[in-house]
Short mmCIF file of C-alpha atoms in Angstrom, two decimals:
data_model
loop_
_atom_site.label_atom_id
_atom_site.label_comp_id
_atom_site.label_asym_id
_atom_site.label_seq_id
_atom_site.Cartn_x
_atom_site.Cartn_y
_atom_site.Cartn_z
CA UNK A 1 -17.99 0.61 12.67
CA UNK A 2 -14.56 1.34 10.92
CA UNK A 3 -12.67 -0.98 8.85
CA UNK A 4 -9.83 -3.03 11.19
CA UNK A 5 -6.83 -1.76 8.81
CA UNK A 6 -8.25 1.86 9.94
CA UNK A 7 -8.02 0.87 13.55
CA UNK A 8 -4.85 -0.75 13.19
CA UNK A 9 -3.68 2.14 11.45
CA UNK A 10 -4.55 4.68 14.16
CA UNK A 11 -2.99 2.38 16.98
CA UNK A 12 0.62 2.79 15.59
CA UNK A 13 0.22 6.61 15.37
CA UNK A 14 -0.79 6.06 19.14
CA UNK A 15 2.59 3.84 19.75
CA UNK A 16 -0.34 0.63 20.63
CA UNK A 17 1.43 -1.34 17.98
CA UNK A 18 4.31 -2.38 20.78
CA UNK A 19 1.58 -3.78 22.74
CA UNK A 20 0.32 -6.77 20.40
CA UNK A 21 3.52 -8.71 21.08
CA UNK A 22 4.09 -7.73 24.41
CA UNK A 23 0.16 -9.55 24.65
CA UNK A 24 0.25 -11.97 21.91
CA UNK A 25 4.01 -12.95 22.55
CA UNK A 26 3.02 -16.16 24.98
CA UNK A 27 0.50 -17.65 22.73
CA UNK A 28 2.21 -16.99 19.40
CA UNK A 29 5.09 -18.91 20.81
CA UNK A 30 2.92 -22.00 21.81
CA UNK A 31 1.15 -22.11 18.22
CA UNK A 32 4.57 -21.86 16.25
CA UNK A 33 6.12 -24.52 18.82
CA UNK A 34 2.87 -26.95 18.03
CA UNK A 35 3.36 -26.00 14.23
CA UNK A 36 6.66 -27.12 13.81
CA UNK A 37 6.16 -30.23 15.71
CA UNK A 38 3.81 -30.99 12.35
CA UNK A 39 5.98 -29.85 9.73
CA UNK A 40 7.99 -32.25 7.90
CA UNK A 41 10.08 -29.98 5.79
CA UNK A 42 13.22 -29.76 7.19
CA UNK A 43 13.46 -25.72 6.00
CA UNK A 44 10.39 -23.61 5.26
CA UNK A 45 9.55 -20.30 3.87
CA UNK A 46 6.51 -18.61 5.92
CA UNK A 47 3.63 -16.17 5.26
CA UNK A 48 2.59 -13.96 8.65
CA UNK A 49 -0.66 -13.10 7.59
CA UNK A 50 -1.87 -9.77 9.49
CA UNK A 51 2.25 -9.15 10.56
CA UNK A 52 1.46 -5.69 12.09
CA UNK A 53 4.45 -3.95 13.11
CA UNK A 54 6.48 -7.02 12.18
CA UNK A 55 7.43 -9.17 15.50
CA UNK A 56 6.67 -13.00 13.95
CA UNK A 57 8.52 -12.10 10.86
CA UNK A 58 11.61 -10.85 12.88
CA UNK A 59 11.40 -13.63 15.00
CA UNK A 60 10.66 -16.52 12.59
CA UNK A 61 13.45 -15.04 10.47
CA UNK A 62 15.95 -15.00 12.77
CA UNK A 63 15.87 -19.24 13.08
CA UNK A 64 18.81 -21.13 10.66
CA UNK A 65 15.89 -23.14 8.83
CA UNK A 66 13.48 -20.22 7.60
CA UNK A 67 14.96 -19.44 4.06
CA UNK A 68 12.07 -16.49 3.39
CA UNK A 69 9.29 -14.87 5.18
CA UNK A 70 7.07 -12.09 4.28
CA UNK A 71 4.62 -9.95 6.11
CA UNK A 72 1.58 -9.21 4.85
CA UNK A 73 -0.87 -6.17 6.36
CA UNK A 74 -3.89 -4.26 5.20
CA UNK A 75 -3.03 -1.30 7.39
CA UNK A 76 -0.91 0.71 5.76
CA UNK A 77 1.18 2.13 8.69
CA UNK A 78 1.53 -0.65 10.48
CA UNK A 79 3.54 -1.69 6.89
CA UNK A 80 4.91 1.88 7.33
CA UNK A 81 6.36 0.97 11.15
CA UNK A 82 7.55 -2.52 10.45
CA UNK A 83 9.98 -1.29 6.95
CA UNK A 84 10.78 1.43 9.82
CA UNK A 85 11.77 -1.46 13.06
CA UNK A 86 13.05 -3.88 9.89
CA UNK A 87 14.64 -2.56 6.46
CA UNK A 88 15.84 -5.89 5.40
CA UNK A 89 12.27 -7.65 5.80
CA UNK A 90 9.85 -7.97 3.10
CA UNK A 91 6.70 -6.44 4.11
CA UNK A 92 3.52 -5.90 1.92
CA UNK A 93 0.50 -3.94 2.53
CA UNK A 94 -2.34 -5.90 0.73
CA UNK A 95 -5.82 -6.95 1.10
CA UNK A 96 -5.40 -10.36 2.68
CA UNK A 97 -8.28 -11.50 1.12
CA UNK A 98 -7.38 -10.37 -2.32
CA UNK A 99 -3.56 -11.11 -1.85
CA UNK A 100 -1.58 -14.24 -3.25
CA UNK A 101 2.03 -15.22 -2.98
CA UNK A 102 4.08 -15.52 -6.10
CA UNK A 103 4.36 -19.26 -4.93
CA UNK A 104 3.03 -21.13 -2.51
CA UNK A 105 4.86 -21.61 1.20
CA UNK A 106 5.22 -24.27 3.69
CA UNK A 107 4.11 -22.13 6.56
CA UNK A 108 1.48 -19.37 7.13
CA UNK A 109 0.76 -18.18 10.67
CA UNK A 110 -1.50 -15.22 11.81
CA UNK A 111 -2.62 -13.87 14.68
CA UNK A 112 -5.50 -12.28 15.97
CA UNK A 113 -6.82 -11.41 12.26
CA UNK A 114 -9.21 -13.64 10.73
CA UNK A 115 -12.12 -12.51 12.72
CA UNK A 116 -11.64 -9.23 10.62
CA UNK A 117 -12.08 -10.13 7.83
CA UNK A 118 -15.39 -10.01 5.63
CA UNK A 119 -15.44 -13.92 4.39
CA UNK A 120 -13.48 -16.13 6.58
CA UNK A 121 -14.64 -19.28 4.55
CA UNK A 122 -13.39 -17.70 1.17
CA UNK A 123 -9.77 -16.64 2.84
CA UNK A 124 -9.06 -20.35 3.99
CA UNK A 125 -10.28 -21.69 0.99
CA UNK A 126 -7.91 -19.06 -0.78
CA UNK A 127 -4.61 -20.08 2.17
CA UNK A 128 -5.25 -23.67 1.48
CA UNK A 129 -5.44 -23.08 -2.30
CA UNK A 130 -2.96 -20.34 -2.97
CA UNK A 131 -0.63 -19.78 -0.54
CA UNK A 132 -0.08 -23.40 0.75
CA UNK A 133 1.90 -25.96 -0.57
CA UNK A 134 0.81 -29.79 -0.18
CA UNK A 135 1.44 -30.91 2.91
CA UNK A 136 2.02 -27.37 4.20
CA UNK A 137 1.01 -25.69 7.28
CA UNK A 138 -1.50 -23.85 8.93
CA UNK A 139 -1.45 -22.58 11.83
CA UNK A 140 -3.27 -19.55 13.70
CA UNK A 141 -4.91 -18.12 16.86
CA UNK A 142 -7.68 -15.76 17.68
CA UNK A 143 -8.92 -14.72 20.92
CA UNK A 144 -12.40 -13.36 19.89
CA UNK A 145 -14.44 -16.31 19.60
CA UNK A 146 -17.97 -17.26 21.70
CA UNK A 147 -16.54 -19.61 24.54
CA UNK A 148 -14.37 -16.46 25.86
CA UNK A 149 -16.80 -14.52 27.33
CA UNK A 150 -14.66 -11.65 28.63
CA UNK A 151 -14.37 -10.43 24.65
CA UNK A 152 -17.71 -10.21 24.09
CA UNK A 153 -17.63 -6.20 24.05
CA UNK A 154 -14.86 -5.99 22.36
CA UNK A 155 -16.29 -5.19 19.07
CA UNK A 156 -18.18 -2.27 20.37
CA UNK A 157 -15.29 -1.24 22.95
CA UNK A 158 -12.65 -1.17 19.29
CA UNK A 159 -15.01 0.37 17.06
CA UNK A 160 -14.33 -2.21 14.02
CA UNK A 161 -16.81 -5.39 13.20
CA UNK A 162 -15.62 -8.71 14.54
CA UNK A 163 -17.09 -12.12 13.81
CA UNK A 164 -18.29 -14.31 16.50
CA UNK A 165 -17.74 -17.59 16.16
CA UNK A 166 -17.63 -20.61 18.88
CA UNK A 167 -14.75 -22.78 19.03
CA UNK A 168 -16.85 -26.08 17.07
CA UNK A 169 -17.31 -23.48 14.49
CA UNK A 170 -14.29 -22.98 13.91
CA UNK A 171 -13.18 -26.35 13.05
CA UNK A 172 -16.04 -26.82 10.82
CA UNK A 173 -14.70 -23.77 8.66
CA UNK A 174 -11.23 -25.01 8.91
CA UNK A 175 -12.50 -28.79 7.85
CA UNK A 176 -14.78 -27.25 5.24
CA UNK A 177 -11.89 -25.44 3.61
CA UNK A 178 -10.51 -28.72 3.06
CA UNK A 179 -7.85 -28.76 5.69
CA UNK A 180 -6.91 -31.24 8.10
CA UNK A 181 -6.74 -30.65 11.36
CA UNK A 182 -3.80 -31.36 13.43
CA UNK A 183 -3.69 -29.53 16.80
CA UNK A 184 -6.64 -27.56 18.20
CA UNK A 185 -6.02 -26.12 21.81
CA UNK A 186 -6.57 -22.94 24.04
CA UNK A 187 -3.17 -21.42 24.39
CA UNK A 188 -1.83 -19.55 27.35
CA UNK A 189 -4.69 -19.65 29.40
CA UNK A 190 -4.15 -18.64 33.08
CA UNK A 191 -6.17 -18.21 35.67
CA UNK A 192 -7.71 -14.86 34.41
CA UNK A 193 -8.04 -16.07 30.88
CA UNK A 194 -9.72 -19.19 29.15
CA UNK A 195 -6.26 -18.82 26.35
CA UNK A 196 -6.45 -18.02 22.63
CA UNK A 197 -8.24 -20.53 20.51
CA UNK A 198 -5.44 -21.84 18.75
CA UNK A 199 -5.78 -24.24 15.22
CA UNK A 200 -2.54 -25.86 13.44
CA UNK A 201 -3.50 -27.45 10.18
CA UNK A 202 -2.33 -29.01 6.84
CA UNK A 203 -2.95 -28.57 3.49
CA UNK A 204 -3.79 -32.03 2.13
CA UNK A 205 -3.25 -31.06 -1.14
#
């Protein structure tokens, strides 16, 4: 098994990096619509942790309210590619696990990362903590977990180590981090897929 930011890395040289939002696109847009139902600040500056090529942090950046947003990757290239697509953005290539924000944020969405990563429990803990103001927001989807059955292989099939969790799981690391859970749904789903678990939370302070 290869690290994920190795994968990642090899998918933009292979162009794959235009896929994620063509894929992800649907769902991301259901998680960010549920997450700004919950926010009370009227504008926010936002964390995309995992950003890839950059598509959330174009696209949250583009709305009148969002006064900063940076993207934040472990895979070097797909850094590389998004500074390529978006010269204005502010795009980091850091260990999320390792990484803080200069201040804390009122929004942090991700996508289809935290299964990657080596201690889930210590990165929430670290979100909530660090990148998080009170009252701020959570919110995140993943499609690996143990109640979607068709990614079971998936680990094998990508060549990188992915955590398998069930969807009650979840929560309990979410709760556990000492968030509070606002929103917990399967989004997009169709009639070929159960949807991607998705979790909006807030930082309680």
């Amino acid at each position: 098994m290869r690290p994920a930011t190795e994968v990642f890395s090899d998918w933009v040289k292979l162009g794959k990096d235009s896929g994620m939002e063509l894929g992800h696109a649907p769902a991301v847009n259901e998680i960010l619509a549920a997450a700004f139902e919950e926010m009370s600040f009227e504008e926010f500056r936002a964390i995309d942790a995992g950003c890839g090529n950059g598509w959330v942090v174009r696209m949250l950046s583009s709305m009148e309210n969002c006064e900063s947003i940076n993207g934040v990757d472990g895979a070097a290239a797909m850094i590389d590619r998004a500074n390529e697509i978006d010269s204005d953005g502010t795009y980091i290539c850091a260990d999320l696990q390792s990484w803080s924000p200069a201040e804390p944020v009122e929004l942090v969405h991700s996508m289809e990362v935290l299964y990657y990563l080596d201690d889930i429990p210590a990165f929430l803990e670290s979100v909530r903590n660090n990148w998080l103001q009170n009252d701020g927001i959570f919110a995140f989807g993943i499609d690996h977990y143990q109640e979607n059955e068709a990614c079971h292989g998936w680990s094998e099939k990508v060549g990188a180590r992915m955590a398998m969790f069930s969807e009650s799981e979840w929560r309990d690391m979410v709760e556990v981090a000492g968030f509070e859970i606002l929103r917990m749904f399967r989004a997009a789903p169709s009639e070929e897929w159960v949807g991607t678990l998705a979790i909006v939370a807030r930082n309680g302070g």
